[in-house]
CSV table of C-alpha atoms in Angstrom, one decimal:
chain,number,residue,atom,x,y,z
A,311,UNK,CA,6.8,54.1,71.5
A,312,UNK,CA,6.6,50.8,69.9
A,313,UNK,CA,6.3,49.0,73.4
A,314,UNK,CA,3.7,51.8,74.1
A,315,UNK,CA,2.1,50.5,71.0
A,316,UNK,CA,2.5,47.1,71.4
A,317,UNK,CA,0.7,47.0,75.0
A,318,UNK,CA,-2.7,48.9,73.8
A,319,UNK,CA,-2.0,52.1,73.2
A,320,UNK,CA,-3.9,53.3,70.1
A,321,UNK,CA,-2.0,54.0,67.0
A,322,UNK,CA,-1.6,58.0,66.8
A,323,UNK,CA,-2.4,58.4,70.4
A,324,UNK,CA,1.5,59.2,71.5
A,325,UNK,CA,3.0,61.1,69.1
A,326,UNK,CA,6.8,62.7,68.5
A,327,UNK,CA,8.4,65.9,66.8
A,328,UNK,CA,11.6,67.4,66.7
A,329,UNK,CA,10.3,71.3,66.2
A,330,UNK,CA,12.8,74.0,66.5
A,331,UNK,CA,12.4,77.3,68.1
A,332,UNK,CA,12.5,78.9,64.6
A,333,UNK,CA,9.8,76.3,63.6
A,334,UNK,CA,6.7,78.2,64.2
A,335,UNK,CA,4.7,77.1,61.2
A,336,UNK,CA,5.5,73.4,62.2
A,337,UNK,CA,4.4,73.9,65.6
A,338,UNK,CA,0.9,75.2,64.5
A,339,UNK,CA,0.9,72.3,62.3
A,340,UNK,CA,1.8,69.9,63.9
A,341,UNK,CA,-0.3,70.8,67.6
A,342,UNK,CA,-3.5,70.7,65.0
A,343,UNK,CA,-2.9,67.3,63.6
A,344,UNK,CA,-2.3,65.9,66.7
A,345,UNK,CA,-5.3,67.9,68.3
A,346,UNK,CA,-7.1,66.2,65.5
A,347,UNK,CA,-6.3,62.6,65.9
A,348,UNK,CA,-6.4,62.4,69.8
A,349,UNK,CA,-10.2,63.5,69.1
A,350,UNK,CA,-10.6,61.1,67.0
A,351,UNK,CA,-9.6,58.9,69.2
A,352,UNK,CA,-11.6,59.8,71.9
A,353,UNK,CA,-11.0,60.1,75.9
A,354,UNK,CA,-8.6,57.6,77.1
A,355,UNK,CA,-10.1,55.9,79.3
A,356,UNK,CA,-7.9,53.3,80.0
A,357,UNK,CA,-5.5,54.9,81.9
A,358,UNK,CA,-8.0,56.2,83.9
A,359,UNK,CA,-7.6,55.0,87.9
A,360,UNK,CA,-10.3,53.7,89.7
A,361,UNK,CA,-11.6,55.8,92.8
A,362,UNK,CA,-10.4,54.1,95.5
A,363,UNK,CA,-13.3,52.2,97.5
A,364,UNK,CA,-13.8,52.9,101.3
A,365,UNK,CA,-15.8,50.4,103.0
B,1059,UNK,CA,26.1,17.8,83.3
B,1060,UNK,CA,27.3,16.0,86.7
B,1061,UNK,CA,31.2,16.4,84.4
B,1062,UNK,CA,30.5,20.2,84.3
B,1063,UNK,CA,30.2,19.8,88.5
B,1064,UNK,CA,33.3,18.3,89.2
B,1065,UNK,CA,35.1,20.6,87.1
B,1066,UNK,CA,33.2,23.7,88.7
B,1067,UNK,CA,34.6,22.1,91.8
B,1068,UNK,CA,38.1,21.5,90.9
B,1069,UNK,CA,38.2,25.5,89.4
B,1070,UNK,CA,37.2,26.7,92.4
B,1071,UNK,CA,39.5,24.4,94.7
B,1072,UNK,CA,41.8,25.1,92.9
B,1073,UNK,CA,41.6,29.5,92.8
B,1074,UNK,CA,40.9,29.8,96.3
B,1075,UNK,CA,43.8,27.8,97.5
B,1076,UNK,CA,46.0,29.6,95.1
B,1077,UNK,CA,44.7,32.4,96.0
B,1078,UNK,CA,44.2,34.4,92.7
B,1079,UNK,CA,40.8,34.8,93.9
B,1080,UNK,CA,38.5,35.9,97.6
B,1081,UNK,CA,35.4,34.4,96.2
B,1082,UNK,CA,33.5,32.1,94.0
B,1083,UNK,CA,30.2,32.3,93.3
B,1084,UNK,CA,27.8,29.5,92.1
B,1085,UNK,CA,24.9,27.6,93.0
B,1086,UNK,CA,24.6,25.1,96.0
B,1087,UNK,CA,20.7,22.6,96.6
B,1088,UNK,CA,18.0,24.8,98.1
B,1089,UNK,CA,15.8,23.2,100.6
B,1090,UNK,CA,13.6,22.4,98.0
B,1091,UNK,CA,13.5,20.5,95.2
B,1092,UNK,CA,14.4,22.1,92.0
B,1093,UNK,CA,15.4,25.3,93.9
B,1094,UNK,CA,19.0,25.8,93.2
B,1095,UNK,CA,20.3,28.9,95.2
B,1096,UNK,CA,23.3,31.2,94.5
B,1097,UNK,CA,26.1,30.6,97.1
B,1098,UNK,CA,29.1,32.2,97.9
B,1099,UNK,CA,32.3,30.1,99.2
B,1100,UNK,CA,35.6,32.0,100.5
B,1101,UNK,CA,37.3,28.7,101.6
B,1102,UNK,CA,38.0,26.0,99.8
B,1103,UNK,CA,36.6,23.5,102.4
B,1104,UNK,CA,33.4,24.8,101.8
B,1105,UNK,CA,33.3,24.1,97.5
B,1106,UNK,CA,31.7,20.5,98.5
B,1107,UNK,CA,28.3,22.3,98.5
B,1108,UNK,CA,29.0,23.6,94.6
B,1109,UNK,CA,26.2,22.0,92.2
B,1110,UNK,CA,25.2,22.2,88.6
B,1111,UNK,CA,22.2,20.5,86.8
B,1112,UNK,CA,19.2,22.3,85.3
B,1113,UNK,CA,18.0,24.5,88.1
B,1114,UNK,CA,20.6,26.9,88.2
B,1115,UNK,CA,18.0,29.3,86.3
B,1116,UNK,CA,19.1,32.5,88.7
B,1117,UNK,CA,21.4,34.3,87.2
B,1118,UNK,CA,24.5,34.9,89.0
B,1119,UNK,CA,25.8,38.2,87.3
B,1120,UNK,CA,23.3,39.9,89.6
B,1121,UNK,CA,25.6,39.7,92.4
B,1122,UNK,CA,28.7,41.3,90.8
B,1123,UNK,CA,27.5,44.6,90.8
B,1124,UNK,CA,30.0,46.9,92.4
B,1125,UNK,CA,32.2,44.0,94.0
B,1126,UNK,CA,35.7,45.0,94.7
B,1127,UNK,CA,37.2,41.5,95.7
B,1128,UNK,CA,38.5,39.4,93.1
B,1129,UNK,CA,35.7,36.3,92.1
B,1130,UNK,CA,35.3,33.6,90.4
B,1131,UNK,CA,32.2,33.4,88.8
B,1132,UNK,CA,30.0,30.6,87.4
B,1133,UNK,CA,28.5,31.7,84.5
B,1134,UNK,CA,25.9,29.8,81.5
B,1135,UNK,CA,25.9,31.9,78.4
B,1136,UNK,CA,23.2,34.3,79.7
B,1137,UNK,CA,25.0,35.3,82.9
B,1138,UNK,CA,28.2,35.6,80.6
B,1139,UNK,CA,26.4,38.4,78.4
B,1140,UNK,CA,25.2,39.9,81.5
B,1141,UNK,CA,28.9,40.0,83.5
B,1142,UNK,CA,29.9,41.6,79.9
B,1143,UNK,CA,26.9,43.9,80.3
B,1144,UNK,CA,28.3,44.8,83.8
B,1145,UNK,CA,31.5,45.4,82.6
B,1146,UNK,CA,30.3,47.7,79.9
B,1147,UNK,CA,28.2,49.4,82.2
B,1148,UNK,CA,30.8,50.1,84.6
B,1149,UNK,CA,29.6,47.9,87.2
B,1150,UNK,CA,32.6,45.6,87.5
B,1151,UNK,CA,36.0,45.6,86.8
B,1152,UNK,CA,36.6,42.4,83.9
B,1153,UNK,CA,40.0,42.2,85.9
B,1154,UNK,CA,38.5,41.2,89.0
B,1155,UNK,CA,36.5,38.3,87.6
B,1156,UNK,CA,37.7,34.8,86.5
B,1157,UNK,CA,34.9,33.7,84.5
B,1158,UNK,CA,34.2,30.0,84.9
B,1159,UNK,CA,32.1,29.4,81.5
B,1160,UNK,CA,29.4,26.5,81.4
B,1161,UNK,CA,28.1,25.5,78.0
B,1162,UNK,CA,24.3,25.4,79.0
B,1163,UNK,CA,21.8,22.8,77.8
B,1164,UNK,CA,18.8,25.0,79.3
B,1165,UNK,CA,16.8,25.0,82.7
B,1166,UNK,CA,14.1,23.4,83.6
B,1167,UNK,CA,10.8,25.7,84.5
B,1168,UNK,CA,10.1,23.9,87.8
B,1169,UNK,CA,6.2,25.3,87.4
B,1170,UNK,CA,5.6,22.9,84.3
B,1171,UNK,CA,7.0,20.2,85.8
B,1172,UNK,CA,4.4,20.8,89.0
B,1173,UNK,CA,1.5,21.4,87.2
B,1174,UNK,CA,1.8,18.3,85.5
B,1175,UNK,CA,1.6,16.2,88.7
B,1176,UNK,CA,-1.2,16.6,91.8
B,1177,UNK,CA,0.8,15.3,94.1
B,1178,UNK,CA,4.0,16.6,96.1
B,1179,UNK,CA,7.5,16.5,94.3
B,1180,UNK,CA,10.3,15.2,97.0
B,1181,UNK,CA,13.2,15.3,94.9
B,1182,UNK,CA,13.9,15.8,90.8
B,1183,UNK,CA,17.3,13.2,89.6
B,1184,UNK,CA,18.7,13.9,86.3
B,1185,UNK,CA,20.3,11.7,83.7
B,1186,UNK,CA,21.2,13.7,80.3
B,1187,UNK,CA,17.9,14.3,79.1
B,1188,UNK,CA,15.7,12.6,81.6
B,1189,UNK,CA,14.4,13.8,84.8
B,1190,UNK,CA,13.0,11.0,87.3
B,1191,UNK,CA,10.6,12.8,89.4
B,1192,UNK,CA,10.1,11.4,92.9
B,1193,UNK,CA,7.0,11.1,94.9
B,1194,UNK,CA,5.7,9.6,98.4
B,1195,UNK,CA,6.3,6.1,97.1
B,1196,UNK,CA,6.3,6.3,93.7
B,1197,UNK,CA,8.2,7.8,90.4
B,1198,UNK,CA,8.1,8.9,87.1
B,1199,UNK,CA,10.4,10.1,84.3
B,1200,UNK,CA,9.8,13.2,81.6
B,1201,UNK,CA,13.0,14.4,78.9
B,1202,UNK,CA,14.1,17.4,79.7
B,1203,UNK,CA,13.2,19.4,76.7
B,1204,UNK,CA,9.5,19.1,77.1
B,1205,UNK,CA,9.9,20.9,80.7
B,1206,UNK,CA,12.3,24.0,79.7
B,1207,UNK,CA,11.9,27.5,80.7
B,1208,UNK,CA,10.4,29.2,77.5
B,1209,UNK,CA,13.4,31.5,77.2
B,1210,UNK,CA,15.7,28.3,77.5
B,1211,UNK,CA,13.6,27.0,75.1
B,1212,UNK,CA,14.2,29.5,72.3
B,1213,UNK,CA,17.8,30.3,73.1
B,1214,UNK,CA,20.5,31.0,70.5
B,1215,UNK,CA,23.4,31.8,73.2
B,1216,UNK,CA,23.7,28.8,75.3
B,1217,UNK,CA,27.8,29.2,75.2
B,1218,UNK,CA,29.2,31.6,77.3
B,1219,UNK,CA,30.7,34.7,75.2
B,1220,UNK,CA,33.3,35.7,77.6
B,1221,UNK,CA,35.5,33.8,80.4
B,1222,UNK,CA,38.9,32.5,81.6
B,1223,UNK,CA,38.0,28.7,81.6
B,1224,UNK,CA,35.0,26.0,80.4
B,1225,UNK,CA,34.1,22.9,82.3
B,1226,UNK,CA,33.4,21.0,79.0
B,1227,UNK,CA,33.1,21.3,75.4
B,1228,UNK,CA,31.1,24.0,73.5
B,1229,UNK,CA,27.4,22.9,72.7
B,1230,UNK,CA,25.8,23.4,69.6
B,1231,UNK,CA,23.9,26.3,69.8
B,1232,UNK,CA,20.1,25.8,68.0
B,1233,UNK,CA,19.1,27.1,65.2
B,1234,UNK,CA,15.8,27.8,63.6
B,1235,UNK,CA,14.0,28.6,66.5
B,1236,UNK,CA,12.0,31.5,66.3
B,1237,UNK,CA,12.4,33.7,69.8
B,1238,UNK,CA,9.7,36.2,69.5
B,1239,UNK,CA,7.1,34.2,69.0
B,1240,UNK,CA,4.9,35.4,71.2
B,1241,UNK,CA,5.9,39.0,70.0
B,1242,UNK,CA,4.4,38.3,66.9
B,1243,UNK,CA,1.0,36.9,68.5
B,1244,UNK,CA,0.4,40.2,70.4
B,1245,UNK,CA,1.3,42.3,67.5
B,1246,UNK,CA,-1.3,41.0,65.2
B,1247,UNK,CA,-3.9,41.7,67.8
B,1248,UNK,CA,-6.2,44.9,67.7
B,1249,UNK,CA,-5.5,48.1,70.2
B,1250,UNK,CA,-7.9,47.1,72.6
B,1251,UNK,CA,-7.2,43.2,72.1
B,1252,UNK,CA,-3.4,44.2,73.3
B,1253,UNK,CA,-4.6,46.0,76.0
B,1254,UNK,CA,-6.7,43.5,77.2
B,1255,UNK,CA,-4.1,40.8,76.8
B,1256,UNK,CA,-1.9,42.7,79.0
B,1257,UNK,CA,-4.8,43.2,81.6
B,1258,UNK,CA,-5.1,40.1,82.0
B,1259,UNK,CA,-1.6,38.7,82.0
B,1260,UNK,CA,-1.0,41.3,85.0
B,1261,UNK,CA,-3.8,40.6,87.1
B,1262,UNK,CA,-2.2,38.4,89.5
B,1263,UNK,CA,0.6,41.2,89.6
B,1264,UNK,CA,1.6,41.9,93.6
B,1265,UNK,CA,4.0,44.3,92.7
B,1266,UNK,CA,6.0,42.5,94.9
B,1267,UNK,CA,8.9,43.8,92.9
B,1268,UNK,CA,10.7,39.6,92.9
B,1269,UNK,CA,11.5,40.3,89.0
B,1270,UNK,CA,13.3,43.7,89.7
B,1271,UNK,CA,15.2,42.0,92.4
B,1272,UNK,CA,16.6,38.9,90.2
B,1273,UNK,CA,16.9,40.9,87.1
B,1274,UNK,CA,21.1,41.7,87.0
B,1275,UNK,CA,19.9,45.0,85.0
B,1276,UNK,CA,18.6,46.0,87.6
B,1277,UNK,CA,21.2,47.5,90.1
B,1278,UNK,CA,20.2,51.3,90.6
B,1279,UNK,CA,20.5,52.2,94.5
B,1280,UNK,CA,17.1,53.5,94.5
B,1281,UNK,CA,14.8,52.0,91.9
B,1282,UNK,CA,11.7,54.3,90.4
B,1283,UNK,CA,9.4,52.9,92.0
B,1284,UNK,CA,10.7,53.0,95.8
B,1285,UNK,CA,11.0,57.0,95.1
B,1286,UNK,CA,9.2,59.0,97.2
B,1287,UNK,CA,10.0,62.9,96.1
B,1288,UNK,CA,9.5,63.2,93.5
B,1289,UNK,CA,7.0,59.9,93.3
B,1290,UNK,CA,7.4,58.7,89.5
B,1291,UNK,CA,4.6,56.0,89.9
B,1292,UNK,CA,1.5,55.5,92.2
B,1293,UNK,CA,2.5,53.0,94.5
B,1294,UNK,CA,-0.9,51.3,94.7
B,1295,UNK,CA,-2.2,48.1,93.1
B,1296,UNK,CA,-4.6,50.2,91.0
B,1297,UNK,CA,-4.1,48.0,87.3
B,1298,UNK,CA,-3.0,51.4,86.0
B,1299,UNK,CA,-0.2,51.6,88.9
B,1300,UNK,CA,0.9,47.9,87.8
B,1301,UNK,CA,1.0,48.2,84.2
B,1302,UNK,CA,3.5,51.2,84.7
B,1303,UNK,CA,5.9,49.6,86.7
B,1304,UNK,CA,6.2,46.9,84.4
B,1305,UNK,CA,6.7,49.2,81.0
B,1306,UNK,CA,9.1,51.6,82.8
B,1307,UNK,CA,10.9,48.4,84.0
B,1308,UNK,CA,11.2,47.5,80.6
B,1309,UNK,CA,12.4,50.2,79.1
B,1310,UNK,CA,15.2,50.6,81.6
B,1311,UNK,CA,16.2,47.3,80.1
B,1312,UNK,CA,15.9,48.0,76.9
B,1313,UNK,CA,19.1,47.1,75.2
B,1314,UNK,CA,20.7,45.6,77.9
B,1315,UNK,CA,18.4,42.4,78.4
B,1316,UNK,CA,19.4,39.0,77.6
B,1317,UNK,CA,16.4,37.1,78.1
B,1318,UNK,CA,18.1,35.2,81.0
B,1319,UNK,CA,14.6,34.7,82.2
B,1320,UNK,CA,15.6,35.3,85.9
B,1321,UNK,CA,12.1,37.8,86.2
B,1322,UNK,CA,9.7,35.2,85.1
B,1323,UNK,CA,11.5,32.4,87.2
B,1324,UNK,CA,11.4,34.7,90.0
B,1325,UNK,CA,7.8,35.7,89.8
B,1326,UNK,CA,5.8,34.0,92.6
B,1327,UNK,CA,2.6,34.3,90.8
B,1328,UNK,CA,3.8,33.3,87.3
B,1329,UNK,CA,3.0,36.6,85.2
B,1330,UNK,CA,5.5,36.0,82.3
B,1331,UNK,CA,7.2,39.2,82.6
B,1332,UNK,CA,9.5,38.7,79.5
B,1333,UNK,CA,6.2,39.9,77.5
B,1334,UNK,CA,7.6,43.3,77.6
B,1335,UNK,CA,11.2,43.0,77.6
B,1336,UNK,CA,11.0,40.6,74.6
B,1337,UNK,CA,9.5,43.0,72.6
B,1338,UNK,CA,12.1,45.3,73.1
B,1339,UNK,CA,14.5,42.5,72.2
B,1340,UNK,CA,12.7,41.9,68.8
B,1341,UNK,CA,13.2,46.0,68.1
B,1342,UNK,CA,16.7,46.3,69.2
B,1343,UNK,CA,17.5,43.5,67.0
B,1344,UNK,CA,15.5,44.6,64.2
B,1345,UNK,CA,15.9,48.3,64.5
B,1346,UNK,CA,20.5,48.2,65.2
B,1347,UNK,CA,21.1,44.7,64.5
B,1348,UNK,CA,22.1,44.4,68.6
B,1349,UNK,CA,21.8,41.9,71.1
B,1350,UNK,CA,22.7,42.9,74.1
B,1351,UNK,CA,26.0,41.5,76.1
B,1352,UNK,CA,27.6,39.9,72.8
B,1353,UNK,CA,31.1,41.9,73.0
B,1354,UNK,CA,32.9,44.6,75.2
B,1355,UNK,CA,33.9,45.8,71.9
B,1356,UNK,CA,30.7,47.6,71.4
B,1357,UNK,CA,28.7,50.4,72.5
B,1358,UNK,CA,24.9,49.6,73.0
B,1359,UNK,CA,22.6,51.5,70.5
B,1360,UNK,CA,20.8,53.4,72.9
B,1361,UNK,CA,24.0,55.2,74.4
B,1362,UNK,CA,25.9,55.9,70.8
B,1363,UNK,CA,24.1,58.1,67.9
B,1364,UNK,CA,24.4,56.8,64.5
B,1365,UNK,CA,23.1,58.9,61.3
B,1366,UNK,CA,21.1,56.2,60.3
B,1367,UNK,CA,19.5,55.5,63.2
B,1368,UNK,CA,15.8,55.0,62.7
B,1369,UNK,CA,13.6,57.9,63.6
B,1370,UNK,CA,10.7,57.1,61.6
B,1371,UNK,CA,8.7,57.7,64.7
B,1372,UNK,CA,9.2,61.0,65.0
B,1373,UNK,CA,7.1,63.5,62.7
């Protein structure tokens, strides 16, 4: 993740949890908060490919 | 460093008509100046062609990997870390290997030293420290350590860590250097600075895949990005396509690089490649105290699980 970080990816953009199966309350919570900050963020656009041009 | 070539010589002479080992490997002149190339000699007649001075950059562990014949290897203190990488890894047997150590006083990058001069190089002479550089006609002379290869540069390891026998004295390794320099330049930048910064330093990319191929970390039969089913990684030279074979790349080495430099020196269009892999250096040494290829004694970081390994990453 650091690396991730470290070539451009923005902060809060790739995200980890360790959620059990038990863990349903943390799942809901966590899926909203990182709902929330990837739309924050906005569309990455970055890793977007280019369409391939056909001459 | 013309001392540390005889002795290279005399080792290998000497274990290949004793016959404790089938092979030595080294370096013999390429056909071009500064372009030392890994050799292979079987008989002692041939160990005339042996060389050592400051292009022997390439490093030789790379050609260990799943040997069975017992060799004799040349190795600086990068290539030693790497053969005890190897060994670690599984890759070769430490019984099979005499390990011929050369305390190494750094390479030179051969790209600085051409970009300082217009005109054709014919042939590079060293002396200690000073390199006379030879042209149609003319000459000129530059020290050594204002032409090293940045990782050379900034090395802390210049003494081999494991082998059977040294061709001279110990150096002194430096101190007060600070490796991740550039590390540190890219992490004060903004999101889309890095980006950028990245963008730009893989531009030229070819994908050409030189660095995977001179990298001794790099041994898998099939590597991810010559996989067709399932196809990891679009194979095209879309920037996206680029910038993912180098991370993945990376991360495959993480923990296990040396910063031997053999990726950058191999790169024909001069990306420095050890932007990524140093990074990953900087954390590994920061996050588990490791640098990779120091002792067989320990396990790498990323293969053992400690309690208090960091996981402040994951929420």
């Amino acid at each position: 993740m650091n690396l991730m970080e470290h070539m451009g990816i923005e902060p809060g953009r790739l995200q980890f949890s360790w959620i059990s199966s038990a863990e349903s309350t943390k799942f809901v919570d966590v899926v909203k908060t990182v709902t929330a900050s990837v739309k924050a963020l906005g569309p990455n656009t970055n890793y977007k490919k280019q369409a391939v041009k056909v001459a | 460093m013309s001392g540390y070539q005889d002795k290279i010589k005399e080792a290998a002479s000497r274990l290949l008509k004793e016959g404790s080992v089938d092979m030595v490997i080294g370096f013999r002149k390429g056909t071009l100046p500064m372009m030392n190339e890994p050799c292979f000699i079987r008989r002692s007649e041939d160990v005339h062609q042996l060389v050592w001075d400051s292009n022997c950059g390439i490093n030789l562990a790379n050609y260990l990997t799943d040997r069975k014949e017992k060799i004799a290897i040349v190795a600086k203190g990068c290539d030693s870390r790497n053969i005890v990488t190897h060994i670690i890894e599984n890759k070769i047997k430490r019984e099979k290997l005499h390990i011929i150590g050369v305390p190494c006083q750094g390479m030179v990058d051969k790209r600085k030293i051409i970009s300082l001069f217009g005109e054709e190089i014919l042939d590079v002479t060293e002396n200690g420290d000073d390199l006379k550089i030879k042209f149609r006609g003319s000459e000129k002379s530059l020290k050594k350590n204002d032409v090293l290869q940045e990782n050379c540069a900034t090395c802390i390891h210049r003494n081999p860590v494991l082998f059977d026998e040294l061709v001279g004295e110990l150096v002194t390794e430096q101190t007060g250097v600070d490796r991740y320099a550039d590390v540190n330049r890219v992490e004060a930048l903004s999101p889309q600075e890095k980006w950028q910064y990245f963008e730009d330093l893989l531009s030229p990319c070819v994908r050409c895949y030189a660095c995977r191929n001179a990298c001794p970390l790099c041994y898998c039969p099939t590597c991810f990005v010559d996989e067709s089913r399932p196809q990891w990684v679009g194979k095209s030279q879309d920037p996206v396509d680029i910038r993912t074979f180098h991370f993945l790349r990376a991360y495959h080495c993480a923990g296990r690089c040396t910063d031997c430099g053999a990726c950058e020196r191999a790169c024909p269009v001069g990306i420095k490649v050890r932007q990524f892999t140093s990074k990953l250096n900087k954390d590994s040494f920061e996050m588990f105290g490791w640098e990779a290829g120091m002792t067989l004694d320990q396990r790498p970081p990323l293969d053992t699980y400690k309690p208090n390994d960091p996981n402040d990453f994951i929420k």
